[in-house]
mmCIF file of C-alpha atoms in Angstrom:
data_model
loop_
_atom_site.group_PDB
_atom_site.id
_atom_site.type_symbol
_atom_site.label_atom_id
_atom_site.label_comp_id
_atom_site.label_asym_id
_atom_site.label_seq_id
_atom_site.Cartn_x
_atom_site.Cartn_y
_atom_site.Cartn_z
ATOM 1 C CA MET C 1 -18.605 -35.637 28.927
ATOM 2 C CA ILE C 2 -22.382 -35.351 28.430
ATOM 3 C CA LYS C 3 -24.536 -37.287 25.996
ATOM 4 C CA VAL C 4 -28.249 -36.549 25.601
ATOM 5 C CA GLU C 5 -30.279 -39.167 23.727
ATOM 6 C CA ASN C 6 -33.808 -38.569 22.430
ATOM 7 C CA LEU C 7 -34.712 -36.453 25.447
ATOM 8 C CA HIS C 8 -38.305 -35.378 26.060
ATOM 9 C CA ARG C 9 -39.764 -33.119 28.707
ATOM 10 C CA HIS C 10 -43.491 -32.481 28.445
ATOM 11 C CA PHE C 11 -45.749 -30.185 30.457
ATOM 12 C CA GLY C 12 -49.186 -31.642 29.805
ATOM 13 C CA GLY C 13 -49.589 -31.439 26.051
ATOM 14 C CA PHE C 14 -46.729 -28.980 25.602
ATOM 15 C CA ARG C 15 -43.425 -30.540 24.505
ATOM 16 C CA ALA C 16 -40.768 -28.153 25.805
ATOM 17 C CA VAL C 17 -38.019 -30.620 24.859
ATOM 18 C CA ASP C 18 -39.090 -32.870 22.022
ATOM 19 C CA GLY C 19 -36.584 -35.573 21.198
ATOM 20 C CA ALA C 20 -33.359 -33.579 21.594
ATOM 21 C CA SER C 21 -30.052 -35.396 21.135
ATOM 22 C CA LEU C 22 -26.621 -33.811 21.530
ATOM 23 C CA GLU C 23 -23.135 -34.322 22.904
ATOM 24 C CA ILE C 24 -20.905 -32.012 24.933
ATOM 25 C CA ARG C 25 -17.244 -32.832 24.444
ATOM 26 C CA GLU C 26 -14.947 -32.899 27.449
ATOM 27 C CA GLY C 27 -12.787 -29.779 27.512
ATOM 28 C CA SER C 28 -15.068 -27.776 25.220
ATOM 29 C CA ILE C 29 -16.972 -24.532 25.663
ATOM 30 C CA THR C 30 -20.222 -25.415 23.917
ATOM 31 C CA GLY C 31 -22.754 -22.729 23.068
ATOM 32 C CA LEU C 32 -26.494 -23.409 23.104
ATOM 33 C CA VAL C 33 -28.567 -20.862 21.188
ATOM 34 C CA GLY C 34 -32.032 -20.571 19.724
ATOM 35 C CA PRO C 35 -35.106 -18.355 19.688
ATOM 36 C CA ASN C 36 -37.143 -17.789 22.841
ATOM 37 C CA GLY C 37 -39.199 -20.860 23.685
ATOM 38 C CA ALA C 38 -36.792 -23.233 21.941
ATOM 39 C CA GLY C 39 -36.443 -25.392 25.071
ATOM 40 C CA LYS C 40 -32.892 -24.433 26.039
ATOM 41 C CA THR C 41 -33.432 -23.732 29.745
ATOM 42 C CA THR C 42 -35.751 -26.733 30.105
ATOM 43 C CA LEU C 43 -33.015 -28.898 28.598
ATOM 44 C CA PHE C 44 -30.546 -27.473 31.127
ATOM 45 C CA ASN C 45 -33.000 -28.136 33.960
ATOM 46 C CA VAL C 46 -33.426 -31.772 32.933
ATOM 47 C CA ILE C 47 -29.680 -32.382 32.563
ATOM 48 C CA ALA C 48 -28.977 -30.684 35.912
ATOM 49 C CA GLY C 49 -31.691 -32.647 37.752
ATOM 50 C CA VAL C 50 -34.026 -29.730 38.412
ATOM 51 C CA LEU C 51 -36.708 -31.471 36.301
ATOM 52 C CA PRO C 52 -37.079 -35.193 35.604
ATOM 53 C CA PRO C 53 -37.192 -36.214 31.928
ATOM 54 C CA THR C 54 -40.470 -37.457 30.489
ATOM 55 C CA SER C 55 -38.384 -39.921 28.495
ATOM 56 C CA GLY C 56 -34.913 -40.243 27.047
ATOM 57 C CA ARG C 57 -31.482 -40.582 28.563
ATOM 58 C CA VAL C 58 -28.632 -38.395 29.829
ATOM 59 C CA THR C 59 -25.181 -39.831 30.510
ATOM 60 C CA MET C 60 -22.090 -38.231 32.034
ATOM 61 C CA ALA C 61 -18.779 -39.848 31.164
ATOM 62 C CA GLY C 62 -20.752 -42.981 30.283
ATOM 63 C CA ASP C 63 -22.780 -43.127 33.537
ATOM 64 C CA ASP C 64 -26.555 -42.781 33.325
ATOM 65 C CA ILE C 65 -27.543 -39.656 35.284
ATOM 66 C CA SER C 66 -31.127 -39.392 33.999
ATOM 67 C CA GLY C 67 -33.375 -38.051 36.744
ATOM 68 C CA MET C 68 -30.625 -37.758 39.368
ATOM 69 C CA ALA C 69 -31.147 -34.999 41.951
ATOM 70 C CA PRO C 70 -29.101 -31.777 41.785
ATOM 71 C CA HIS C 71 -27.198 -32.555 44.997
ATOM 72 C CA GLU C 72 -26.157 -35.943 43.590
ATOM 73 C CA LEU C 73 -24.953 -34.303 40.379
ATOM 74 C CA PHE C 74 -23.162 -31.647 42.438
ATOM 75 C CA HIS C 75 -21.023 -34.379 43.990
ATOM 76 C CA LYS C 76 -20.279 -35.727 40.509
ATOM 77 C CA GLY C 77 -18.954 -32.312 39.503
ATOM 78 C CA LEU C 78 -21.943 -31.150 37.409
ATOM 79 C CA LEU C 79 -22.990 -27.625 38.372
ATOM 80 C CA ARG C 80 -25.199 -24.972 36.861
ATOM 81 C CA THR C 81 -25.745 -21.257 37.273
ATOM 82 C CA PHE C 82 -29.014 -19.416 36.761
ATOM 83 C CA GLN C 83 -30.094 -16.483 34.648
ATOM 84 C CA ILE C 84 -31.110 -14.713 37.867
ATOM 85 C CA ALA C 85 -28.266 -15.036 40.368
ATOM 86 C CA HIS C 86 -29.101 -16.788 43.655
ATOM 87 C CA GLU C 87 -26.872 -15.181 46.266
ATOM 88 C CA PHE C 88 -27.180 -14.980 50.068
ATOM 89 C CA SER C 89 -27.722 -11.234 50.007
ATOM 90 C CA SER C 90 -27.028 -10.496 53.702
ATOM 91 C CA MET C 91 -23.733 -12.408 53.695
ATOM 92 C CA THR C 92 -20.427 -11.115 52.346
ATOM 93 C CA VAL C 93 -19.053 -12.198 48.996
ATOM 94 C CA ARG C 94 -16.379 -14.285 50.731
ATOM 95 C CA GLU C 95 -18.977 -15.930 53.005
ATOM 96 C CA ASN C 96 -21.107 -16.812 49.966
ATOM 97 C CA LEU C 97 -18.185 -18.721 48.514
ATOM 98 C CA MET C 98 -17.315 -20.412 51.807
ATOM 99 C CA MET C 99 -20.874 -21.788 52.015
ATOM 100 C CA VAL C 100 -20.493 -23.869 48.857
ATOM 101 C CA PRO C 101 -18.496 -27.010 49.772
ATOM 102 C CA GLY C 102 -20.631 -29.715 51.368
ATOM 103 C CA GLY C 103 -19.819 -31.924 54.350
ATOM 104 C CA GLN C 104 -18.323 -29.164 56.485
ATOM 105 C CA SER C 105 -17.688 -30.115 60.120
ATOM 106 C CA GLY C 106 -19.590 -27.100 61.420
ATOM 107 C CA GLU C 107 -22.804 -28.454 59.914
ATOM 108 C CA THR C 108 -23.282 -30.923 62.803
ATOM 109 C CA LEU C 109 -24.230 -29.960 66.371
ATOM 110 C CA TRP C 110 -21.766 -32.475 67.850
ATOM 111 C CA ASN C 111 -18.817 -30.837 66.134
ATOM 112 C CA THR C 112 -19.855 -27.345 67.223
ATOM 113 C CA TRP C 113 -19.382 -28.601 70.800
ATOM 114 C CA PHE C 114 -16.430 -30.960 70.511
ATOM 115 C CA GLY C 115 -14.788 -30.254 67.152
ATOM 116 C CA ARG C 116 -14.117 -26.543 67.342
ATOM 117 C CA LYS C 117 -10.451 -26.841 66.397
ATOM 118 C CA ARG C 118 -11.314 -28.879 63.317
ATOM 119 C CA ILE C 119 -14.009 -26.347 62.343
ATOM 120 C CA ALA C 120 -11.555 -23.459 62.766
ATOM 121 C CA ASN C 121 -8.969 -25.209 60.573
ATOM 122 C CA GLU C 122 -11.565 -25.894 57.881
ATOM 123 C CA GLU C 123 -12.767 -22.294 57.934
ATOM 124 C CA ARG C 124 -9.222 -20.980 57.514
ATOM 125 C CA ALA C 125 -8.731 -23.273 54.513
ATOM 126 C CA LEU C 126 -12.090 -22.246 53.018
ATOM 127 C CA GLN C 127 -11.309 -18.560 53.516
ATOM 128 C CA ALA C 128 -7.975 -18.981 51.751
ATOM 129 C CA LYS C 129 -9.693 -20.818 48.900
ATOM 130 C CA ALA C 130 -12.385 -18.128 48.624
ATOM 131 C CA ASP C 131 -9.751 -15.386 48.525
ATOM 132 C CA GLU C 132 -7.893 -17.268 45.780
ATOM 133 C CA VAL C 133 -11.111 -17.532 43.750
ATOM 134 C CA LEU C 134 -11.887 -13.829 44.168
ATOM 135 C CA GLU C 135 -8.367 -12.885 43.082
ATOM 136 C CA PHE C 136 -8.683 -15.164 40.019
ATOM 137 C CA LEU C 137 -11.924 -13.367 39.088
ATOM 138 C CA THR C 138 -10.335 -9.940 39.762
ATOM 139 C CA VAL C 139 -12.997 -9.006 42.322
ATOM 140 C CA ASP C 140 -10.962 -9.546 45.496
ATOM 141 C CA HIS C 141 -11.679 -5.913 46.443
ATOM 142 C CA LEU C 142 -15.312 -6.972 46.981
ATOM 143 C CA ARG C 143 -14.606 -9.818 49.417
ATOM 144 C CA ASP C 144 -16.190 -8.060 52.428
ATOM 145 C CA GLU C 145 -19.065 -6.449 50.488
ATOM 146 C CA LYS C 146 -22.577 -7.731 51.147
ATOM 147 C CA ALA C 147 -23.547 -9.876 48.168
ATOM 148 C CA GLY C 148 -26.912 -8.126 47.913
ATOM 149 C CA ASN C 149 -25.103 -4.867 47.103
ATOM 150 C CA LEU C 150 -23.356 -6.250 44.019
ATOM 151 C CA SER C 151 -24.312 -5.255 40.488
ATOM 152 C CA GLY C 152 -25.920 -7.824 38.207
ATOM 153 C CA GLY C 153 -22.618 -8.554 36.481
ATOM 154 C CA GLN C 154 -20.750 -8.910 39.776
ATOM 155 C CA LYS C 155 -23.380 -11.391 40.969
ATOM 156 C CA LYS C 156 -22.786 -13.431 37.790
ATOM 157 C CA LEU C 157 -19.072 -13.480 38.638
ATOM 158 C CA LEU C 158 -19.957 -14.634 42.155
ATOM 159 C CA GLU C 159 -22.005 -17.495 40.684
ATOM 160 C CA LEU C 160 -19.030 -18.472 38.555
ATOM 161 C CA GLY C 161 -16.835 -18.270 41.652
ATOM 162 C CA ARG C 162 -19.066 -20.759 43.442
ATOM 163 C CA THR C 163 -18.263 -23.385 40.835
ATOM 164 C CA MET C 164 -14.572 -22.871 41.631
ATOM 165 C CA MET C 165 -15.039 -23.743 45.318
ATOM 166 C CA VAL C 166 -15.581 -27.411 44.463
ATOM 167 C CA ASP C 167 -14.100 -29.805 41.928
ATOM 168 C CA ALA C 168 -16.410 -28.903 39.043
ATOM 169 C CA ARG C 169 -16.062 -31.014 35.905
ATOM 170 C CA ILE C 170 -18.778 -29.403 33.802
ATOM 171 C CA VAL C 171 -20.645 -26.148 34.366
ATOM 172 C CA PHE C 172 -23.909 -25.139 32.691
ATOM 173 C CA LEU C 173 -24.200 -21.346 32.395
ATOM 174 C CA ASP C 174 -27.694 -19.959 31.810
ATOM 175 C CA GLU C 175 -27.430 -16.517 30.143
ATOM 176 C CA VAL C 176 -24.364 -15.430 32.069
ATOM 177 C CA GLY C 177 -24.291 -12.263 29.953
ATOM 178 C CA ALA C 178 -27.900 -11.167 30.542
ATOM 179 C CA GLY C 179 -28.046 -7.603 31.865
ATOM 180 C CA VAL C 180 -24.260 -7.349 32.161
ATOM 181 C CA ASN C 181 -22.321 -4.346 30.856
ATOM 182 C CA ARG C 182 -19.692 -4.951 28.202
ATOM 183 C CA THR C 183 -16.697 -4.428 30.504
ATOM 184 C CA LEU C 184 -17.889 -6.985 33.051
ATOM 185 C CA LEU C 185 -18.959 -9.326 30.258
ATOM 186 C CA ASN C 186 -15.402 -9.300 28.964
ATOM 187 C CA THR C 187 -14.163 -10.076 32.494
ATOM 188 C CA ILE C 188 -16.600 -13.000 32.733
ATOM 189 C CA GLY C 189 -15.541 -14.242 29.305
ATOM 190 C CA ASP C 190 -11.861 -14.065 30.261
ATOM 191 C CA ALA C 191 -12.561 -16.062 33.446
ATOM 192 C CA ILE C 192 -14.472 -18.744 31.536
ATOM 193 C CA MET C 193 -11.664 -19.154 29.008
ATOM 194 C CA ARG C 194 -9.015 -19.327 31.740
ATOM 195 C CA LEU C 195 -11.003 -21.933 33.680
ATOM 196 C CA ASN C 196 -11.343 -23.933 30.486
ATOM 197 C CA LYS C 197 -7.688 -23.728 29.444
ATOM 198 C CA GLU C 198 -5.898 -23.664 32.791
ATOM 199 C CA ARG C 199 -8.150 -25.847 34.955
ATOM 200 C CA GLY C 200 -9.819 -28.097 32.415
ATOM 201 C CA TYR C 201 -13.414 -27.008 33.030
ATOM 202 C CA THR C 202 -15.990 -28.065 30.448
ATOM 203 C CA PHE C 203 -18.720 -25.494 29.844
ATOM 204 C CA CYS C 204 -22.087 -25.425 28.127
ATOM 205 C CA MET C 205 -23.717 -22.023 27.950
ATOM 206 C CA ILE C 206 -27.057 -20.586 26.890
ATOM 207 C CA GLU C 207 -26.556 -17.102 25.528
ATOM 208 C CA HIS C 208 -28.290 -14.628 23.198
ATOM 209 C CA ASP C 209 -25.244 -12.417 22.627
ATOM 210 C CA MET C 210 -23.863 -13.939 19.432
ATOM 211 C CA ALA C 211 -20.623 -11.951 19.624
ATOM 212 C CA PHE C 212 -19.993 -13.392 23.090
ATOM 213 C CA ILE C 213 -20.849 -16.896 21.855
ATOM 214 C CA GLY C 214 -18.579 -16.429 18.848
ATOM 215 C CA ARG C 215 -15.664 -15.388 21.044
ATOM 216 C CA LEU C 216 -15.908 -18.340 23.441
ATOM 217 C CA CYS C 217 -17.762 -21.263 21.922
ATOM 218 C CA ASP C 218 -16.943 -24.102 19.573
ATOM 219 C CA PRO C 219 -19.168 -25.864 18.771
ATOM 220 C CA VAL C 220 -22.436 -23.943 18.787
ATOM 221 C CA ILE C 221 -25.669 -25.954 19.005
ATOM 222 C CA VAL C 222 -28.974 -24.451 17.863
ATOM 223 C CA MET C 223 -32.326 -25.513 19.308
ATOM 224 C CA ALA C 224 -35.778 -24.761 17.932
ATOM 225 C CA GLU C 225 -39.167 -26.124 19.028
ATOM 226 C CA GLY C 226 -37.576 -28.495 21.521
ATOM 227 C CA LYS C 227 -35.233 -30.129 19.026
ATOM 228 C CA VAL C 228 -31.613 -29.721 17.962
ATOM 229 C CA LEU C 229 -31.684 -27.906 14.637
ATOM 230 C CA ALA C 230 -27.999 -27.493 13.785
ATOM 231 C CA GLU C 231 -24.451 -27.701 15.120
ATOM 232 C CA GLY C 232 -21.203 -26.165 13.923
ATOM 233 C CA THR C 233 -18.860 -23.225 14.248
ATOM 234 C CA ILE C 234 -20.343 -19.780 14.770
ATOM 235 C CA ASP C 235 -19.736 -18.910 11.094
ATOM 236 C CA GLU C 236 -21.469 -22.099 9.943
ATOM 237 C CA ILE C 237 -24.417 -21.372 12.235
ATOM 238 C CA LYS C 238 -24.788 -17.789 10.980
ATOM 239 C CA ALA C 239 -24.845 -19.033 7.381
ATOM 240 C CA ASN C 240 -27.311 -21.876 8.006
ATOM 241 C CA GLU C 241 -30.638 -21.173 6.257
ATOM 242 C CA GLN C 242 -32.627 -23.357 8.692
ATOM 243 C CA VAL C 243 -31.221 -21.390 11.600
ATOM 244 C CA ILE C 244 -32.057 -18.061 9.951
ATOM 245 C CA GLU C 245 -35.611 -19.276 9.347
ATOM 246 C CA ALA C 246 -35.899 -20.424 12.979
ATOM 247 C CA TYR C 247 -35.058 -16.890 14.057
ATOM 248 C CA LEU C 248 -38.086 -15.786 12.005
ATOM 249 C CA GLY C 249 -35.903 -14.492 9.195
ATOM 250 C CA THR C 250 -34.816 -11.524 11.237
ATOM 251 C CA GLY C 251 -31.690 -12.273 10.541
ATOM 252 C CA LEU C 252 -29.158 -14.014 12.611
ATOM 253 C CA LYS C 253 -27.016 -12.806 9.667
ATOM 254 C CA ASN C 254 -28.147 -9.217 10.213
ATOM 255 C CA LYS C 255 -27.598 -9.456 13.948
ATOM 256 C CA GLY C 256 -24.152 -10.930 13.439
ATOM 257 C CA ALA C 257 -23.223 -8.227 10.935
ATOM 258 C CA ALA C 258 -24.329 -5.523 13.343
ATOM 259 C CA GLU C 259 -22.143 -6.975 16.069
#
């Protein structure tokens, strides 16, 4: 699905991504881990078009997408979520979801005058789709709640729901578990696995919770100092001496044992 070849992203003399190469298999849930400052989020930002690469190449299903804008990638089915959720806080949860699909008739002044029936039909279809998404995520009881009133975990579910309002092919999740309680994290994990198995979504996720990564992800890719350090199953990663050293010897093993 995604192939990254010798990717660089520099900020002046700082090489945030320094020759990273990796592949994300179609139909996989791929984990991306590494110590703080490893270049994970910068890599996501380059793949998702938020930042242009300094050099290197990104392809999606064989097509070169290097440097394409986020809205162009959106229409190709490549979406990403953010560590800090970006909701429309004064709108309801349902309305947040209904905002996602592009090309809606109500976006043009002409149609607001002469295409009201078409707009009404589209809105009914979007509302039905939004309600289906909320039921899938088990938060349909929040449909009329203002999005700004949601907890951090509920906002992460809303971000995941946005990807379901369009024909997503691959979704990049940036620390979907950050600041989320264990119960909601399990709900998010269940939704990700169902989307993967039942709807064919491909996922790549940055996460620091190794238990969460271990439950969902295969393979797991480790980054350090802007490069790909290792790839394998979660057990192989936990036993990898280079990975343990990259985590400053604190012990990915110790952390894994504790979890």
